[in-house]
Amino acid sequence: MIARLARLALFALLAAVATLVQLDQQTTRSPELAFLVPRYFSANAARARAQFALRTGGGGLADARHALIMRPMPAESLTLFSLTAMGANDAETALAALEAASTRGWREPISQLASGEAAMQQGEYAIAAQRVVALLSTGDLAQPALDLLARLLATPAGREAFAYRLAQPGHWQGNSLPAMVAAVEPADLADTLAQAQRMGADLPCDRLAQLARAYRQRHEDGLLASFWPGSCPQG
């Protein structure tokens, strides 16, 4: 019961995040309606109407349901349906749609962030790490993603889970490392990087050098030694 209540509390976060992803893309056939369409949704009329209703408190659940029927595969349709169901006080339906959206589309940021928050509250650190990686990979909702990362790395199990992700092949690691140093506690980040390297992570040395400079400025040489080799190989 407590866990469910905690998860339902995430919808307050969803309502706030929803305002950040709207009014960003124009329609091609009806440019006068561009302000109705958020960045992460298509120009489909039913979806646009549902989103407009969501923003103005006018319901929109029927339009969102129609959009989901017409285009069931995109995660964005499920996220829109979740938000409108929340507006209709149907928390159970909203939660189910949100969970489905987070597993269907890793590029859909609202569901990824909400799923990551829910995973953190339930102690599912591997899932939370996966959701953080999805957000960092796209660059969407960067600050909320980094806030979630800081809380994840504040736990030993969270550090291990994220270290595993850092050790997997990919390009997101190098792009994200500089931002991590400002968001995460130095000891937590150093331990995570050290674990990742023991797992075989091949992190870009130039980005590690940026982190090294930040640690030196903080006089954290002891922590720095745990993940920084001292210099980058020549050539």
mmCIF file of C-alpha atoms in Angstrom:
data_model
loop_
_atom_site.group_PDB
_atom_site.id
_atom_site.type_symbol
_atom_site.label_atom_id
_atom_site.label_comp_id
_atom_site.label_asym_id
_atom_site.label_seq_id
_atom_site.Cartn_x
_atom_site.Cartn_y
_atom_site.Cartn_z
ATOM 1 C CA MET A 1 0.000 0.000 0.000
ATOM 2 C CA ILE A 2 2.775 2.418 0.928
ATOM 3 C CA ALA A 3 4.695 1.589 -2.229
ATOM 4 C CA ARG A 4 1.619 2.173 -4.385
ATOM 5 C CA LEU A 5 0.918 5.501 -2.746
ATOM 6 C CA ALA A 6 4.521 6.496 -3.325
ATOM 7 C CA ARG A 7 4.273 5.581 -6.969
ATOM 8 C CA LEU A 8 1.045 7.480 -7.400
ATOM 9 C CA ALA A 9 2.792 10.511 -5.969
ATOM 10 C CA LEU A 10 4.935 10.488 -9.093
ATOM 11 C CA PHE A 11 2.054 11.947 -11.028
ATOM 12 C CA ALA A 12 2.726 15.286 -9.388
ATOM 13 C CA LEU A 13 6.139 15.087 -11.023
ATOM 14 C CA LEU A 14 4.555 14.113 -14.331
ATOM 15 C CA ALA A 15 2.314 17.162 -14.265
ATOM 16 C CA ALA A 16 5.327 19.423 -13.774
ATOM 17 C CA VAL A 17 7.473 17.689 -16.381
ATOM 18 C CA ALA A 18 4.670 17.773 -18.961
ATOM 19 C CA THR A 19 4.947 21.554 -19.178
ATOM 20 C CA LEU A 20 8.591 21.232 -20.269
ATOM 21 C CA VAL A 21 7.958 19.140 -23.373
ATOM 22 C CA GLN A 22 5.217 21.094 -25.111
ATOM 23 C CA LEU A 23 4.877 23.791 -27.758
ATOM 24 C CA ASP A 24 8.006 22.810 -29.661
ATOM 25 C CA GLN A 25 6.996 21.474 -33.045
ATOM 26 C CA GLN A 26 4.771 22.722 -35.836
ATOM 27 C CA THR A 27 2.317 20.669 -37.817
ATOM 28 C CA THR A 28 2.785 20.485 -41.575
ATOM 29 C CA ARG A 29 -0.847 20.639 -42.689
ATOM 30 C CA SER A 30 -2.259 22.919 -40.014
ATOM 31 C CA PRO A 31 0.475 25.264 -38.829
ATOM 32 C CA GLU A 32 -2.059 27.358 -36.972
ATOM 33 C CA LEU A 33 -2.431 24.429 -34.577
ATOM 34 C CA ALA A 34 1.280 24.079 -33.914
ATOM 35 C CA PHE A 35 0.962 25.452 -30.396
ATOM 36 C CA LEU A 36 -1.215 22.505 -29.505
ATOM 37 C CA VAL A 37 1.422 19.900 -30.284
ATOM 38 C CA PRO A 38 4.202 19.154 -27.767
ATOM 39 C CA ARG A 39 7.641 18.178 -28.942
ATOM 40 C CA TYR A 40 7.335 14.497 -28.200
ATOM 41 C CA PHE A 41 3.970 13.926 -29.876
ATOM 42 C CA SER A 42 3.022 13.693 -33.530
ATOM 43 C CA ALA A 43 0.723 16.023 -35.464
ATOM 44 C CA ASN A 44 -2.135 13.559 -35.300
ATOM 45 C CA ALA A 45 -5.293 15.578 -34.707
ATOM 46 C CA ALA A 46 -6.670 13.391 -31.953
ATOM 47 C CA ARG A 47 -3.411 13.469 -30.070
ATOM 48 C CA ALA A 48 -3.151 17.241 -30.480
ATOM 49 C CA ARG A 49 -6.693 17.704 -29.196
ATOM 50 C CA ALA A 50 -5.993 15.468 -26.225
ATOM 51 C CA GLN A 51 -2.835 17.358 -25.367
ATOM 52 C CA PHE A 52 -4.603 20.699 -25.611
ATOM 53 C CA ALA A 53 -7.344 19.421 -23.326
ATOM 54 C CA LEU A 54 -4.740 18.172 -20.898
ATOM 55 C CA ARG A 55 -3.078 21.569 -20.710
ATOM 56 C CA THR A 56 -6.337 23.455 -20.226
ATOM 57 C CA GLY A 57 -7.931 21.016 -17.817
ATOM 58 C CA GLY A 58 -10.586 20.048 -20.326
ATOM 59 C CA GLY A 59 -10.297 16.280 -20.079
ATOM 60 C CA GLY A 60 -9.113 14.817 -23.366
ATOM 61 C CA LEU A 61 -9.310 11.181 -22.280
ATOM 62 C CA ALA A 62 -11.528 10.185 -25.206
ATOM 63 C CA ASP A 63 -9.173 11.761 -27.741
ATOM 64 C CA ALA A 64 -6.168 10.147 -26.078
ATOM 65 C CA ARG A 65 -7.885 6.762 -26.140
ATOM 66 C CA HIS A 66 -8.676 7.238 -29.827
ATOM 67 C CA ALA A 67 -5.070 8.177 -30.565
ATOM 68 C CA LEU A 68 -3.893 5.083 -28.725
ATOM 69 C CA ILE A 69 -6.238 2.887 -30.763
ATOM 70 C CA MET A 70 -5.131 4.462 -34.038
ATOM 71 C CA ARG A 71 -1.416 4.435 -33.204
ATOM 72 C CA PRO A 72 -0.882 1.839 -30.472
ATOM 73 C CA MET A 73 2.838 1.280 -30.919
ATOM 74 C CA PRO A 74 4.501 4.636 -30.111
ATOM 75 C CA ALA A 75 5.325 5.120 -26.446
ATOM 76 C CA GLU A 76 4.188 8.732 -26.794
ATOM 77 C CA SER A 77 0.587 7.582 -27.289
ATOM 78 C CA LEU A 78 0.721 5.635 -24.043
ATOM 79 C CA THR A 79 2.269 8.549 -22.170
ATOM 80 C CA LEU A 80 -0.430 10.908 -23.419
ATOM 81 C CA PHE A 81 -3.081 8.392 -22.426
ATOM 82 C CA SER A 82 -1.478 8.100 -18.990
ATOM 83 C CA LEU A 83 -1.494 11.859 -18.462
ATOM 84 C CA THR A 84 -5.104 12.254 -19.535
ATOM 85 C CA ALA A 85 -6.158 9.300 -17.384
ATOM 86 C CA MET A 86 -4.446 10.992 -14.472
ATOM 87 C CA GLY A 87 -6.434 14.139 -15.238
ATOM 88 C CA ALA A 88 -9.589 12.025 -15.143
ATOM 89 C CA ASN A 89 -8.604 10.694 -11.689
ATOM 90 C CA ASP A 90 -8.125 7.167 -13.046
ATOM 91 C CA ALA A 91 -4.844 6.471 -11.268
ATOM 92 C CA GLU A 92 -4.798 2.723 -11.928
ATOM 93 C CA THR A 93 -5.164 3.144 -15.688
ATOM 94 C CA ALA A 94 -2.657 5.995 -15.713
ATOM 95 C CA LEU A 95 -0.082 3.930 -13.851
ATOM 96 C CA ALA A 96 -0.509 0.909 -16.118
ATOM 97 C CA ALA A 97 -0.164 3.045 -19.257
ATOM 98 C CA LEU A 98 2.900 4.772 -17.879
ATOM 99 C CA GLU A 99 4.630 1.493 -17.067
ATOM 100 C CA ALA A 100 3.885 0.198 -20.564
ATOM 101 C CA ALA A 101 5.227 3.392 -22.145
ATOM 102 C CA SER A 102 8.506 3.190 -20.244
ATOM 103 C CA THR A 103 9.217 -0.302 -21.577
ATOM 104 C CA ARG A 104 8.090 0.423 -25.126
ATOM 105 C CA GLY A 105 10.021 3.573 -25.992
ATOM 106 C CA TRP A 106 13.350 4.502 -24.411
ATOM 107 C CA ARG A 107 13.349 7.855 -26.220
ATOM 108 C CA GLU A 108 10.119 8.994 -24.572
ATOM 109 C CA PRO A 109 11.398 11.055 -21.633
ATOM 110 C CA ILE A 110 8.380 11.560 -19.393
ATOM 111 C CA SER A 111 7.718 7.857 -18.957
ATOM 112 C CA GLN A 112 11.431 7.099 -18.535
ATOM 113 C CA LEU A 113 11.801 9.661 -15.752
ATOM 114 C CA ALA A 114 8.652 8.569 -13.965
ATOM 115 C CA SER A 115 9.598 4.904 -14.271
ATOM 116 C CA GLY A 116 13.056 5.682 -12.896
ATOM 117 C CA GLU A 117 11.571 7.513 -9.931
ATOM 118 C CA ALA A 118 9.228 4.607 -9.235
ATOM 119 C CA ALA A 119 12.097 2.126 -9.459
ATOM 120 C CA MET A 120 14.130 4.181 -6.982
ATOM 121 C CA GLN A 121 11.290 4.241 -4.483
ATOM 122 C CA GLN A 122 10.956 0.455 -4.719
ATOM 123 C CA GLY A 123 14.677 -0.227 -4.489
ATOM 124 C CA GLU A 124 14.843 -1.530 -8.074
ATOM 125 C CA TYR A 125 18.210 0.068 -8.709
ATOM 126 C CA ALA A 126 19.027 -1.816 -11.902
ATOM 127 C CA ILE A 127 15.837 -0.522 -13.507
ATOM 128 C CA ALA A 128 16.469 2.993 -12.212
ATOM 129 C CA ALA A 129 19.969 2.898 -13.704
ATOM 130 C CA GLN A 130 18.564 1.769 -17.029
ATOM 131 C CA ARG A 131 16.081 4.658 -17.075
ATOM 132 C CA VAL A 132 18.795 7.187 -16.199
ATOM 133 C CA VAL A 133 20.915 5.887 -19.071
ATOM 134 C CA ALA A 134 17.970 6.289 -21.457
ATOM 135 C CA LEU A 135 17.557 9.920 -20.408
ATOM 136 C CA LEU A 136 21.274 10.705 -20.537
ATOM 137 C CA SER A 137 21.539 9.069 -23.956
ATOM 138 C CA THR A 138 18.973 11.428 -25.462
ATOM 139 C CA GLY A 139 19.802 14.503 -23.402
ATOM 140 C CA ASP A 140 16.125 14.997 -22.583
ATOM 141 C CA LEU A 141 15.147 16.235 -19.123
ATOM 142 C CA ALA A 142 18.842 16.432 -18.314
ATOM 143 C CA GLN A 143 18.596 18.095 -14.913
ATOM 144 C CA PRO A 144 15.882 15.786 -13.526
ATOM 145 C CA ALA A 145 17.891 12.847 -14.869
ATOM 146 C CA LEU A 146 21.022 14.045 -13.071
ATOM 147 C CA ASP A 147 19.064 14.596 -9.868
ATOM 148 C CA LEU A 148 17.808 11.021 -10.100
ATOM 149 C CA LEU A 149 21.352 9.826 -10.799
ATOM 150 C CA ALA A 150 22.677 11.576 -7.693
ATOM 151 C CA ARG A 151 20.124 9.789 -5.532
ATOM 152 C CA LEU A 152 20.835 6.488 -7.260
ATOM 153 C CA LEU A 153 24.582 6.759 -6.638
ATOM 154 C CA ALA A 154 24.002 7.643 -2.996
ATOM 155 C CA THR A 155 23.253 3.942 -2.432
ATOM 156 C CA PRO A 156 25.831 1.123 -2.723
ATOM 157 C CA ALA A 157 23.493 -1.006 -4.833
ATOM 158 C CA GLY A 158 22.737 1.977 -7.043
ATOM 159 C CA ARG A 159 26.425 2.617 -7.636
ATOM 160 C CA GLU A 160 26.965 -0.994 -8.618
ATOM 161 C CA ALA A 161 23.972 -0.944 -10.975
ATOM 162 C CA PHE A 162 25.090 2.241 -12.688
ATOM 163 C CA ALA A 163 28.709 1.072 -12.865
ATOM 164 C CA TYR A 164 27.475 -1.944 -14.809
ATOM 165 C CA ARG A 165 25.769 0.397 -17.277
ATOM 166 C CA LEU A 166 28.907 2.492 -17.626
ATOM 167 C CA ALA A 167 30.851 -0.644 -18.503
ATOM 168 C CA GLN A 168 28.587 -1.498 -21.436
ATOM 169 C CA PRO A 169 29.435 -0.374 -24.995
ATOM 170 C CA GLY A 170 28.063 3.011 -25.994
ATOM 171 C CA HIS A 171 28.759 6.685 -26.621
ATOM 172 C CA TRP A 172 26.522 8.231 -23.984
ATOM 173 C CA GLN A 173 29.119 7.759 -21.249
ATOM 174 C CA GLY A 174 31.591 10.249 -22.664
ATOM 175 C CA ASN A 175 28.919 12.845 -23.320
ATOM 176 C CA SER A 176 27.487 12.530 -19.815
ATOM 177 C CA LEU A 177 30.573 12.339 -17.597
ATOM 178 C CA PRO A 178 31.256 16.102 -17.404
ATOM 179 C CA ALA A 179 27.712 16.808 -16.223
ATOM 180 C CA MET A 180 27.888 14.098 -13.569
ATOM 181 C CA VAL A 181 30.709 15.757 -11.654
ATOM 182 C CA ALA A 182 28.546 18.771 -10.836
ATOM 183 C CA ALA A 183 25.492 16.732 -9.887
ATOM 184 C CA VAL A 184 26.820 13.771 -7.896
ATOM 185 C CA GLU A 185 28.653 13.648 -4.574
ATOM 186 C CA PRO A 186 32.402 13.271 -5.309
ATOM 187 C CA ALA A 187 32.824 10.091 -3.257
ATOM 188 C CA ASP A 188 29.782 8.458 -4.863
ATOM 189 C CA LEU A 189 30.922 9.254 -8.395
ATOM 190 C CA ALA A 190 34.516 8.178 -7.742
ATOM 191 C CA ASP A 191 33.392 4.835 -6.334
ATOM 192 C CA THR A 192 31.047 4.284 -9.283
ATOM 193 C CA LEU A 193 33.758 5.034 -11.833
ATOM 194 C CA ALA A 194 36.224 2.759 -10.057
ATOM 195 C CA GLN A 195 33.694 -0.077 -10.039
ATOM 196 C CA ALA A 196 32.940 0.484 -13.718
ATOM 197 C CA GLN A 197 36.626 0.271 -14.583
ATOM 198 C CA ARG A 198 36.953 -2.970 -12.654
ATOM 199 C CA MET A 199 34.042 -4.254 -14.748
ATOM 200 C CA GLY A 200 35.979 -3.414 -17.904
ATOM 201 C CA ALA A 201 34.638 0.053 -18.720
ATOM 202 C CA ASP A 202 36.649 1.864 -21.394
ATOM 203 C CA LEU A 203 35.783 5.444 -20.495
ATOM 204 C CA PRO A 204 37.107 8.285 -22.682
ATOM 205 C CA CYS A 205 40.348 9.450 -21.115
ATOM 206 C CA ASP A 206 39.836 13.068 -22.153
ATOM 207 C CA ARG A 207 36.548 13.139 -20.245
ATOM 208 C CA LEU A 208 38.155 11.501 -17.236
ATOM 209 C CA ALA A 209 40.789 14.230 -17.413
ATOM 210 C CA GLN A 210 38.014 16.823 -17.119
ATOM 211 C CA LEU A 211 36.751 15.057 -14.025
ATOM 212 C CA ALA A 212 40.288 14.900 -12.656
ATOM 213 C CA ARG A 213 40.629 18.676 -12.898
ATOM 214 C CA ALA A 214 37.362 19.129 -11.042
ATOM 215 C CA TYR A 215 38.469 16.757 -8.272
ATOM 216 C CA ARG A 216 41.796 18.556 -7.918
ATOM 217 C CA GLN A 217 39.996 21.874 -7.597
ATOM 218 C CA ARG A 218 38.009 20.345 -4.757
ATOM 219 C CA HIS A 219 41.180 18.946 -3.181
ATOM 220 C CA GLU A 220 39.815 15.413 -3.526
ATOM 221 C CA ASP A 221 43.090 13.798 -4.573
ATOM 222 C CA GLY A 222 42.415 10.671 -2.556
ATOM 223 C CA LEU A 223 39.154 10.047 -4.391
ATOM 224 C CA LEU A 224 40.747 10.978 -7.701
ATOM 225 C CA ALA A 225 43.333 8.229 -7.402
ATOM 226 C CA SER A 226 40.605 5.584 -7.362
ATOM 227 C CA PHE A 227 39.619 6.150 -11.008
ATOM 228 C CA TRP A 228 42.197 8.429 -12.679
ATOM 229 C CA PRO A 229 45.316 6.765 -14.164
ATOM 230 C CA GLY A 230 47.306 9.981 -13.899
ATOM 231 C CA SER A 231 47.517 10.825 -17.581
ATOM 232 C CA CYS A 232 46.103 9.833 -20.938
ATOM 233 C CA PRO A 233 48.094 7.551 -23.246
ATOM 234 C CA GLN A 234 49.928 9.374 -26.018
ATOM 235 C CA GLY A 235 48.741 8.764 -29.531
#
